[in-house]
mmCIF file of C-alpha atoms and ligand atoms in Angstrom:
data_model
loop_
_atom_site.group_PDB
_atom_site.id
_atom_site.type_symbol
_atom_site.label_atom_id
_atom_site.label_comp_id
_atom_site.label_asym_id
_atom_site.label_seq_id
_atom_site.Cartn_x
_atom_site.Cartn_y
_atom_site.Cartn_z
ATOM 1 C CA MET O 1055 -30.409 35.137 15.558
ATOM 2 C CA THR O 1056 -32.672 33.132 13.363
ATOM 3 C CA ILE O 1057 -36.034 34.026 11.829
ATOM 4 C CA VAL O 1058 -38.259 30.986 10.740
ATOM 5 C CA TYR O 1059 -40.780 31.562 7.893
ATOM 6 C CA GLN O 1060 -43.696 29.028 7.751
ATOM 7 C CA SER O 1061 -45.451 29.760 4.755
ATOM 8 C CA GLU O 1062 -45.842 29.720 1.165
ATOM 9 C CA PRO O 1063 -42.213 28.865 0.049
ATOM 10 C CA GLY O 1064 -41.698 31.567 -2.806
ATOM 11 C CA ARG O 1065 -42.341 34.368 -0.778
ATOM 12 C CA GLY O 1066 -39.870 32.815 1.794
ATOM 13 C CA GLN O 1067 -37.028 32.582 -0.992
ATOM 14 C CA ARG O 1068 -37.841 36.186 -2.081
ATOM 15 C CA TRP O 1069 -37.386 37.492 1.877
ATOM 16 C CA GLN O 1070 -34.188 35.398 1.963
ATOM 17 C CA THR O 1071 -32.955 37.479 -0.564
ATOM 18 C CA LEU O 1072 -33.952 40.969 0.773
ATOM 19 C CA LEU O 1073 -32.594 39.877 4.195
ATOM 20 C CA ALA O 1074 -29.171 39.053 2.789
ATOM 21 C CA GLU O 1075 -29.141 42.191 1.115
ATOM 22 C CA ARG O 1076 -30.002 43.978 4.068
ATOM 23 C CA ASP O 1077 -28.555 42.264 7.281
ATOM 24 C CA ALA O 1078 -25.789 39.625 6.840
ATOM 25 C CA ARG O 1079 -25.833 38.937 10.756
ATOM 26 C CA ARG O 1080 -29.547 37.284 10.597
ATOM 27 C CA ALA O 1081 -30.649 34.147 9.107
ATOM 28 C CA LEU O 1082 -34.269 33.428 7.779
ATOM 29 C CA ARG O 1083 -34.920 29.571 7.330
ATOM 30 C CA ILE O 1084 -37.814 28.404 5.384
ATOM 31 C CA TRP O 1085 -39.878 25.721 7.453
ATOM 32 C CA PRO O 1086 -39.241 22.780 8.215
ATOM 33 C CA ASP O 1087 -35.634 23.734 7.714
ATOM 34 C CA CYS O 1088 -35.136 25.139 10.738
ATOM 35 C CA GLY O 1089 -31.427 24.551 11.490
ATOM 36 C CA ASP O 1090 -30.775 24.785 15.210
ATOM 37 C CA ARG O 1091 -33.959 25.707 16.947
ATOM 38 C CA GLU O 1092 -32.571 27.102 20.098
ATOM 39 C CA SER O 1093 -31.615 30.075 17.940
ATOM 40 C CA VAL O 1094 -34.851 30.848 16.596
ATOM 41 C CA ARG O 1095 -36.158 34.073 17.711
ATOM 42 C CA TYR O 1096 -38.862 34.975 15.525
ATOM 43 C CA LEU O 1097 -41.417 32.670 13.755
ATOM 44 C CA VAL O 1098 -43.580 34.267 10.960
ATOM 45 C CA THR O 1099 -46.348 31.974 10.282
ATOM 46 C CA TRP O 1100 -50.177 31.416 9.180
ATOM 47 C CA ARG O 1101 -50.812 28.448 11.583
ATOM 48 C CA PRO O 1102 -48.022 27.839 14.081
ATOM 49 C CA PRO O 1103 -47.446 24.122 14.953
ATOM 50 C CA ALA O 1104 -49.030 23.078 18.434
ATOM 51 C CA ASP O 1105 -46.096 22.859 20.483
ATOM 52 C CA ILE O 1106 -44.410 26.067 19.351
ATOM 53 C CA MET O 1107 -42.669 26.718 22.572
ATOM 54 C CA ARG O 1108 -41.266 22.889 22.444
ATOM 55 C CA GLN O 1109 -40.311 23.555 19.057
ATOM 56 C CA PHE O 1110 -38.527 26.671 19.175
ATOM 57 C CA PRO O 1111 -37.929 27.157 23.163
ATOM 58 C CA ASN O 1112 -36.417 30.741 23.377
ATOM 59 C CA LEU O 1113 -38.985 32.271 20.615
ATOM 60 C CA GLU O 1114 -39.433 36.063 21.362
ATOM 61 C CA VAL O 1115 -42.089 37.228 18.878
ATOM 62 C CA LEU O 1116 -44.887 35.526 16.879
ATOM 63 C CA PHE O 1117 -45.654 37.239 13.507
ATOM 64 C CA SER O 1118 -48.870 36.521 11.493
ATOM 65 C CA ILE O 1119 -48.172 36.350 7.736
ATOM 66 C CA GLY O 1120 -51.421 37.964 7.124
ATOM 67 C CA ALA O 1121 -53.926 40.894 8.727
ATOM 68 C CA GLY O 1122 -55.976 38.481 10.920
ATOM 69 C CA VAL O 1123 -55.153 36.487 13.620
ATOM 70 C CA ASP O 1124 -58.376 34.321 14.256
ATOM 71 C CA GLN O 1125 -56.377 31.354 12.845
ATOM 72 C CA PHE O 1126 -54.201 31.423 16.253
ATOM 73 C CA ASP O 1127 -55.321 29.336 19.139
ATOM 74 C CA PHE O 1128 -54.205 32.011 21.715
ATOM 75 C CA ALA O 1129 -54.821 29.611 24.719
ATOM 76 C CA SER O 1130 -51.717 27.625 23.518
ATOM 77 C CA LEU O 1131 -49.488 30.188 23.102
ATOM 78 C CA PRO O 1132 -47.434 31.494 26.504
ATOM 79 C CA ASP O 1133 -49.188 35.115 27.788
ATOM 80 C CA THR O 1134 -45.642 36.818 27.564
ATOM 81 C CA LEU O 1135 -45.350 36.063 23.679
ATOM 82 C CA PRO O 1136 -46.215 38.908 21.813
ATOM 83 C CA VAL O 1137 -48.172 38.327 18.659
ATOM 84 C CA VAL O 1138 -48.135 40.634 15.796
ATOM 85 C CA ARG O 1139 -50.175 40.835 12.805
ATOM 86 C CA MET O 1140 -49.446 41.959 9.316
ATOM 87 C CA VAL O 1141 -49.777 45.867 8.723
ATOM 88 C CA GLU O 1142 -48.182 46.702 5.442
ATOM 89 C CA PRO O 1143 -49.117 48.842 2.444
ATOM 90 C CA GLY O 1144 -49.482 46.006 -0.090
ATOM 91 C CA ILE O 1145 -52.398 44.059 1.756
ATOM 92 C CA VAL O 1146 -54.179 47.626 2.059
ATOM 93 C CA GLN O 1147 -53.432 48.412 -1.916
ATOM 94 C CA CYS O 1148 -54.928 44.720 -2.726
ATOM 95 C CA MET O 1149 -58.144 45.140 -0.411
ATOM 96 C CA ILE O 1150 -58.809 48.774 -2.147
ATOM 97 C CA GLU O 1151 -58.971 46.885 -5.303
ATOM 98 C CA TYR O 1152 -61.177 44.316 -4.532
ATOM 99 C CA VAL O 1153 -63.654 45.923 -2.439
ATOM 100 C CA THR O 1154 -63.645 48.922 -5.268
ATOM 101 C CA PHE O 1155 -64.528 46.161 -7.833
ATOM 102 C CA ALA O 1156 -67.053 44.549 -5.709
ATOM 103 C CA VAL O 1157 -68.759 47.771 -4.879
ATOM 104 C CA LEU O 1158 -68.748 48.998 -8.307
ATOM 105 C CA GLY O 1159 -70.124 45.923 -9.421
ATOM 106 C CA LEU O 1160 -72.989 46.126 -7.213
ATOM 107 C CA HIS O 1161 -73.238 49.762 -7.752
ATOM 108 C CA ARG O 1162 -73.577 49.364 -11.500
ATOM 109 C CA ASP O 1163 -75.774 45.794 -11.036
ATOM 110 C CA MET O 1164 -73.616 43.873 -12.727
ATOM 111 C CA PRO O 1165 -74.737 40.650 -11.129
ATOM 112 C CA ALA O 1166 -78.106 41.364 -12.791
ATOM 113 C CA TYR O 1167 -76.454 42.276 -16.141
ATOM 114 C CA LEU O 1168 -74.437 39.161 -16.260
ATOM 115 C CA ALA O 1169 -77.643 37.053 -15.330
ATOM 116 C CA GLN O 1170 -79.769 38.731 -18.347
ATOM 117 C CA GLN O 1171 -76.860 38.074 -20.696
ATOM 118 C CA ARG O 1172 -76.944 34.388 -19.982
ATOM 119 C CA GLN O 1173 -80.622 34.754 -20.820
ATOM 120 C CA GLY O 1174 -79.867 36.375 -23.968
ATOM 121 C CA GLU O 1175 -81.968 39.657 -22.502
ATOM 122 C CA TRP O 1176 -81.309 43.133 -23.368
ATOM 123 C CA ARG O 1177 -82.584 45.408 -20.549
ATOM 124 C CA ALA O 1178 -81.390 48.591 -18.896
ATOM 125 C CA HIS O 1179 -81.645 49.207 -15.312
ATOM 126 C CA PRO O 1180 -81.751 52.887 -13.958
ATOM 127 C CA VAL O 1181 -78.281 54.357 -13.411
ATOM 128 C CA ARG O 1182 -77.387 56.163 -10.148
ATOM 129 C CA PRO O 1183 -74.435 58.323 -9.642
ATOM 130 C CA ALA O 1184 -71.838 57.255 -7.130
ATOM 131 C CA MET O 1185 -72.723 60.331 -5.002
ATOM 132 C CA HIS O 1186 -76.471 58.937 -4.547
ATOM 133 C CA ARG O 1187 -75.539 55.429 -3.534
ATOM 134 C CA ARG O 1188 -74.764 54.854 0.318
ATOM 135 C CA VAL O 1189 -72.204 52.577 1.376
ATOM 136 C CA GLY O 1190 -71.601 51.390 4.652
ATOM 137 C CA VAL O 1191 -68.089 49.762 6.086
ATOM 138 C CA MET O 1192 -68.449 47.923 9.326
ATOM 139 C CA GLY O 1193 -64.758 47.963 10.958
ATOM 140 C CA VAL O 1194 -62.966 51.009 10.190
ATOM 141 C CA GLY O 1195 -59.214 50.118 10.844
ATOM 142 C CA GLN O 1196 -56.226 49.676 8.811
ATOM 143 C CA LEU O 1197 -58.335 48.198 6.012
ATOM 144 C CA GLY O 1198 -61.649 49.741 6.278
ATOM 145 C CA SER O 1199 -60.343 53.197 6.880
ATOM 146 C CA ALA O 1200 -58.492 52.847 3.681
ATOM 147 C CA VAL O 1201 -61.220 51.649 1.740
ATOM 148 C CA LEU O 1202 -63.794 54.244 2.717
ATOM 149 C CA LYS O 1203 -61.292 57.022 1.679
ATOM 150 C CA GLN O 1204 -61.153 55.336 -1.890
ATOM 151 C CA LEU O 1205 -64.736 55.245 -2.032
ATOM 152 C CA LYS O 1206 -65.437 58.692 -0.982
ATOM 153 C CA ARG O 1207 -62.897 59.462 -3.700
ATOM 154 C CA LEU O 1208 -64.908 57.908 -6.244
ATOM 155 C CA GLY O 1209 -68.144 59.967 -5.274
ATOM 156 C CA PHE O 1210 -69.562 57.481 -3.147
ATOM 157 C CA ASP O 1211 -71.898 58.409 0.206
ATOM 158 C CA CYS O 1212 -69.483 56.793 2.568
ATOM 159 C CA HIS O 1213 -70.010 56.191 6.161
ATOM 160 C CA GLY O 1214 -68.323 53.674 8.575
ATOM 161 C CA TRP O 1215 -69.356 51.854 11.914
ATOM 162 C CA ASN O 1216 -66.543 50.757 14.403
ATOM 163 C CA ARG O 1217 -66.475 49.524 17.922
ATOM 164 C CA SER O 1218 -64.714 52.400 19.231
ATOM 165 C CA PRO O 1219 -65.112 56.252 18.209
ATOM 166 C CA ARG O 1220 -63.014 56.946 14.805
ATOM 167 C CA GLN O 1221 -62.203 60.207 13.156
ATOM 168 C CA LEU O 1222 -61.823 59.676 9.606
ATOM 169 C CA ASP O 1223 -61.756 63.086 7.479
ATOM 170 C CA GLY O 1224 -64.875 63.975 6.332
ATOM 171 C CA ILE O 1225 -66.463 60.661 6.350
ATOM 172 C CA PRO O 1226 -68.895 60.043 9.429
ATOM 173 C CA VAL O 1227 -68.245 56.993 11.527
ATOM 174 C CA ARG O 1228 -70.678 55.620 14.026
ATOM 175 C CA HIS O 1229 -69.921 53.060 16.663
ATOM 176 C CA GLY O 1230 -70.761 50.506 19.160
ATOM 177 C CA ALA O 1231 -74.266 48.460 19.234
ATOM 178 C CA ALA O 1232 -76.469 51.484 19.910
ATOM 179 C CA GLU O 1233 -75.118 52.922 16.120
ATOM 180 C CA LEU O 1234 -75.593 49.973 14.632
ATOM 181 C CA ALA O 1235 -79.059 50.154 13.362
ATOM 182 C CA PRO O 1236 -79.053 53.614 11.984
ATOM 183 C CA PHE O 1237 -75.667 52.782 10.332
ATOM 184 C CA LEU O 1238 -77.376 49.830 8.782
ATOM 185 C CA ALA O 1239 -80.394 51.678 7.618
ATOM 186 C CA ARG O 1240 -78.325 53.912 5.227
ATOM 187 C CA SER O 1241 -75.923 51.161 3.701
ATOM 188 C CA GLU O 1242 -77.468 50.160 0.430
ATOM 189 C CA ILE O 1243 -74.067 48.694 -0.012
ATOM 190 C CA LEU O 1244 -72.578 47.151 2.815
ATOM 191 C CA VAL O 1245 -68.974 45.851 3.264
ATOM 192 C CA CYS O 1246 -67.848 43.954 6.286
ATOM 193 C CA LEU O 1247 -64.204 44.492 7.125
ATOM 194 C CA LEU O 1248 -64.297 43.072 10.752
ATOM 195 C CA PRO O 1249 -62.081 40.608 12.385
ATOM 196 C CA LEU O 1250 -63.254 37.243 13.430
ATOM 197 C CA THR O 1251 -63.992 37.530 17.309
ATOM 198 C CA GLU O 1252 -66.569 36.169 19.578
ATOM 199 C CA ALA O 1253 -68.320 39.516 18.977
ATOM 200 C CA THR O 1254 -68.680 39.367 15.218
ATOM 201 C CA ARG O 1255 -68.968 35.469 14.599
ATOM 202 C CA GLY O 1256 -72.488 35.013 13.236
ATOM 203 C CA MET O 1257 -73.068 38.831 13.003
ATOM 204 C CA LEU O 1258 -73.948 38.914 9.548
ATOM 205 C CA ASP O 1259 -77.318 37.521 10.185
ATOM 206 C CA ALA O 1260 -81.338 37.803 9.467
ATOM 207 C CA LYS O 1261 -81.631 40.331 11.949
ATOM 208 C CA LEU O 1262 -78.728 42.552 10.325
ATOM 209 C CA PHE O 1263 -79.886 41.937 7.099
ATOM 210 C CA ALA O 1264 -83.331 43.208 8.045
ATOM 211 C CA GLY O 1265 -82.317 46.348 8.975
ATOM 212 C CA LEU O 1266 -80.562 47.349 5.496
ATOM 213 C CA PRO O 1267 -82.811 49.006 2.945
ATOM 214 C CA ARG O 1268 -84.472 46.375 0.732
ATOM 215 C CA GLY O 1269 -82.397 45.203 -1.885
ATOM 216 C CA ALA O 1270 -79.114 45.890 -0.174
ATOM 217 C CA GLY O 1271 -75.496 44.485 -1.688
ATOM 218 C CA LEU O 1272 -73.387 42.673 0.879
ATOM 219 C CA VAL O 1273 -69.497 42.501 0.290
ATOM 220 C CA GLN O 1274 -67.963 40.021 2.714
ATOM 221 C CA VAL O 1275 -64.332 40.328 2.966
ATOM 222 C CA GLY O 1276 -63.924 39.725 6.910
ATOM 223 C CA ARG O 1277 -63.915 36.159 7.931
ATOM 224 C CA GLY O 1278 -66.085 33.267 6.802
ATOM 225 C CA PRO O 1279 -67.645 32.448 10.167
ATOM 226 C CA GLN O 1280 -69.027 36.014 10.445
ATOM 227 C CA LEU O 1281 -71.825 35.075 7.608
ATOM 228 C CA VAL O 1282 -74.921 32.792 8.675
ATOM 229 C CA ASP O 1283 -75.437 31.146 5.301
ATOM 230 C CA ARG O 1284 -78.927 29.947 5.269
ATOM 231 C CA ASP O 1285 -80.083 33.597 6.572
ATOM 232 C CA LEU O 1286 -78.214 35.388 3.557
ATOM 233 C CA LEU O 1287 -79.845 32.893 1.224
ATOM 234 C CA ALA O 1288 -83.356 33.539 2.819
ATOM 235 C CA ALA O 1289 -82.551 37.474 2.276
ATOM 236 C CA LEU O 1290 -81.556 36.828 -1.233
ATOM 237 C CA ASP O 1291 -84.770 34.697 -2.103
ATOM 238 C CA ASP O 1292 -86.992 37.060 -0.698
ATOM 239 C CA GLY O 1293 -84.871 40.454 -2.010
ATOM 240 C CA GLN O 1294 -84.295 41.943 1.389
ATOM 241 C CA VAL O 1295 -80.601 41.586 -0.068
ATOM 242 C CA GLY O 1296 -79.948 41.926 -3.770
ATOM 243 C CA ALA O 1297 -76.796 40.315 -4.378
ATOM 244 C CA ALA O 1298 -73.634 39.513 -2.482
ATOM 245 C CA VAL O 1299 -70.043 39.378 -3.235
ATOM 246 C CA LEU O 1300 -68.415 36.751 -0.880
ATOM 247 C CA ASP O 1301 -64.369 36.050 -0.468
ATOM 248 C CA VAL O 1302 -64.482 34.618 2.610
ATOM 249 C CA VAL O 1303 -66.771 31.636 3.597
ATOM 250 C CA ASP O 1304 -67.129 28.913 6.037
ATOM 251 C CA PRO O 1305 -65.846 26.282 5.724
ATOM 252 C CA GLU O 1306 -63.287 27.203 2.830
ATOM 253 C CA PRO O 1307 -63.466 25.735 0.131
ATOM 254 C CA LEU O 1308 -67.470 25.166 0.570
ATOM 255 C CA GLY O 1309 -68.769 21.987 0.390
ATOM 256 C CA GLU O 1310 -69.917 20.411 -2.874
ATOM 257 C CA GLY O 1311 -73.370 21.529 -3.692
ATOM 258 C CA HIS O 1312 -73.520 24.591 -1.304
ATOM 259 C CA PRO O 1313 -76.071 27.052 -3.127
ATOM 260 C CA PHE O 1314 -73.568 29.764 -3.055
ATOM 261 C CA TRP O 1315 -71.491 27.679 -5.704
ATOM 262 C CA VAL O 1316 -74.241 28.264 -8.422
ATOM 263 C CA HIS O 1317 -76.489 31.213 -6.913
ATOM 264 C CA PRO O 1318 -77.073 33.827 -9.757
ATOM 265 C CA ARG O 1319 -76.841 36.896 -7.437
ATOM 266 C CA VAL O 1320 -73.711 35.421 -5.617
ATOM 267 C CA TRP O 1321 -70.157 36.023 -6.822
ATOM 268 C CA LEU O 1322 -67.644 33.924 -4.892
ATOM 269 C CA THR O 1323 -64.140 34.347 -4.756
ATOM 270 C CA PRO O 1324 -61.321 32.150 -3.082
ATOM 271 C CA HIS O 1325 -60.296 34.230 -0.285
ATOM 272 C CA ILE O 1326 -58.159 36.264 -2.418
ATOM 273 C CA ALA O 1327 -59.483 39.866 -1.722
ATOM 274 C CA SER O 1328 -56.101 40.833 -0.386
ATOM 275 C CA VAL O 1329 -52.549 39.106 0.043
ATOM 276 C CA THR O 1330 -49.327 39.824 1.718
ATOM 277 C CA GLN O 1331 -47.057 41.679 -1.119
ATOM 278 C CA PRO O 1332 -43.741 39.976 -0.132
ATOM 279 C CA ASP O 1333 -41.544 43.261 -0.767
ATOM 280 C CA SER O 1334 -43.520 45.437 1.540
ATOM 281 C CA ALA O 1335 -44.430 42.875 4.004
ATOM 282 C CA PHE O 1336 -40.684 42.221 4.401
ATOM 283 C CA GLU O 1337 -40.400 45.707 5.249
ATOM 284 C CA ARG O 1338 -42.694 45.526 7.892
ATOM 285 C CA LEU O 1339 -41.236 42.591 9.453
ATOM 286 C CA TYR O 1340 -37.649 43.436 9.553
ATOM 287 C CA ASP O 1341 -38.788 46.956 10.914
ATOM 288 C CA ASN O 1342 -40.913 45.335 13.408
ATOM 289 C CA ILE O 1343 -37.794 43.098 14.490
ATOM 290 C CA LEU O 1344 -35.628 46.169 14.771
ATOM 291 C CA ARG O 1345 -38.232 47.950 16.858
ATOM 292 C CA PHE O 1346 -38.609 45.057 19.140
ATOM 293 C CA GLU O 1347 -34.838 44.603 19.603
ATOM 294 C CA ARG O 1348 -34.527 48.440 20.511
ATOM 295 C CA GLY O 1349 -37.405 48.200 22.877
ATOM 296 C CA GLU O 1350 -39.877 50.427 20.787
ATOM 297 C CA PRO O 1351 -43.340 49.167 20.000
ATOM 298 C CA MET O 1352 -43.862 47.071 17.100
ATOM 299 C CA ILE O 1353 -46.899 47.823 14.842
ATOM 300 C CA GLY O 1354 -49.554 45.417 14.712
ATOM 301 C CA VAL O 1355 -49.317 44.015 18.186
ATOM 302 C CA VAL O 1356 -52.268 41.754 18.882
ATOM 303 C CA ASP O 1357 -54.644 42.752 21.897
ATOM 304 C CA ARG O 1358 -55.389 39.179 22.896
ATOM 305 C CA ARG O 1359 -58.085 40.311 25.039
ATOM 306 C CA LEU O 1360 -60.003 41.935 22.142
ATOM 307 C CA GLY O 1361 -58.924 39.073 20.207
ATOM 308 C CA TYR O 1362 -57.547 41.131 17.342
HETATM 309 P P1 LIG M 36 -57.729 46.303 12.224
HETATM 310 O O1 LIG M 36 -57.636 45.516 13.379
HETATM 311 O O2 LIG M 36 -56.940 47.171 11.563
HETATM 312 O O3 LIG M 36 -59.292 46.611 12.119
HETATM 313 C C1 LIG M 36 -60.491 46.234 12.712
HETATM 314 C C2 LIG M 36 -61.409 46.982 12.996
HETATM 315 O O4 LIG M 36 -62.623 46.459 13.330
HETATM 316 C C3 LIG M 36 -60.936 48.200 13.856
HETATM 317 O O5 LIG M 36 -61.200 49.374 13.770
HETATM 318 C C4 LIG M 36 -61.896 47.892 15.222
HETATM 319 O O6 LIG M 36 -62.419 48.522 16.199
HETATM 320 C C5 LIG M 36 -63.115 47.147 14.382
HETATM 321 N N1 LIG M 36 -63.922 46.049 15.363
HETATM 322 C C6 LIG M 36 -63.449 45.072 16.027
HETATM 323 N N2 LIG M 36 -64.455 44.346 16.367
HETATM 324 C C7 LIG M 36 -65.511 45.098 16.280
HETATM 325 C C8 LIG M 36 -66.894 44.725 16.701
HETATM 326 N N3 LIG M 36 -67.140 43.826 17.558
HETATM 327 N N4 LIG M 36 -67.765 45.852 16.286
HETATM 328 C C9 LIG M 36 -67.513 46.602 15.790
HETATM 329 N N5 LIG M 36 -66.125 46.951 14.837
HETATM 330 C C10 LIG M 36 -65.260 46.218 15.709
HETATM 331 O O7 LIG M 36 -57.940 45.099 11.078
HETATM 332 P P2 LIG M 36 -57.590 45.043 9.679
HETATM 333 O O8 LIG M 36 -58.459 46.382 9.006
HETATM 334 O O9 LIG M 36 -56.478 45.002 9.202
HETATM 335 O O10 LIG M 36 -58.423 43.771 9.277
HETATM 336 C C11 LIG M 36 -59.623 43.624 9.341
HETATM 337 C C12 LIG M 36 -59.765 42.330 9.227
HETATM 338 O O11 LIG M 36 -60.150 41.978 7.378
HETATM 339 C C13 LIG M 36 -59.074 41.236 9.152
HETATM 340 O O12 LIG M 36 -59.139 40.795 10.937
HETATM 341 C C14 LIG M 36 -59.429 40.014 8.379
HETATM 342 O O13 LIG M 36 -60.467 39.451 9.146
HETATM 343 C C15 LIG M 36 -59.822 40.564 7.164
HETATM 344 N N6 LIG M 36 -58.929 40.505 6.136
HETATM 345 C C16 LIG M 36 -59.194 39.754 5.266
HETATM 346 C C17 LIG M 36 -58.707 39.650 3.949
HETATM 347 C C18 LIG M 36 -59.197 38.767 2.846
HETATM 348 O O14 LIG M 36 -58.255 38.566 1.691
HETATM 349 N N7 LIG M 36 -60.760 38.609 2.633
HETATM 350 C C19 LIG M 36 -57.294 39.878 4.109
HETATM 351 C C20 LIG M 36 -56.820 40.797 4.884
HETATM 352 C C21 LIG M 36 -57.561 40.757 5.940
HETATM 353 P P3 LIG M 36 -61.383 49.371 17.447
HETATM 354 O O15 LIG M 36 -61.080 50.380 16.465
HETATM 355 O O16 LIG M 36 -62.238 49.498 18.252
HETATM 356 O O17 LIG M 36 -60.409 48.450 17.328
#
């Protein structure tokens, strides 16, 4: 029973070692060296080949190497093929680190101080304690809820917004379209951790920015097509948005000459906020395969109707 891994080869080699230590009955092959394609039951990939069922006629589960699945063309996959996204503690920990860095950077006015340093300007801005900074997280799922808990530990006045109701100890979570406006109105730093779906595409637009407190900070770690670039640039220019930390953009990388590359109040990183960690991700993959074979529910099965 073969598992095919189609992504960065270093991680694949590590998974081969981990699998060999754990289970000699199975083989993990690294694409394109797939061996007998008829024996392939599981494919772990970021972007599967277009003719996936012709390549692997006995495929039983398609695993995403990452937490998102918006890169998959669901229409090209058989309805009966389960699609599973990566739910593992390494991704969560990395995202906690990145969002904490970004929120603290915005909270402590670091974009302004870096600009001042470049101008040789020594000037202090008022310092507010975290308890007086309101931070809102959109998307209170695996990542959003972990991030909210950490921001709360740091003392921030946190709240979330989600599609459906969600209980999170001591952290208020609003939900649905009707509660978006009050959520935005109290988000001095807004963190986007939404999956990319038809509902969230283009959601970070002029109307949304206008609902934030003036000078708010934005941390965009969801997916690039959720952001309307020209609306963010306009909001930055007129001061409605004070600064933005963008880990995801569209396209990736941005074209040469795109204003985000040089904007003094935009921090841009190349989609590195969180990365699947080889050892903990292997544990999740292996556990899910065993669950599948025992007929138990796997962790992270995608609801294709919702798109995430
Ligand atoms: P989850 O599926 O666990 O959580 C997604 C959350 O978003 C759910 O709580 C869901 O609500 C909510 N949601 C979905 N659609 C909407 C909507 N239209 N309006 C409001 N809330 C909505 O995903 P993860 O937390 O694991 O990951 C979230 C996203 O983070 C990924 O899809 C990916 O885009 C991004 N990501 C970015 C990375 C990076 O490096 N920049 C790395 C990893 C992920 P409900 O509870 O109702 O389902």
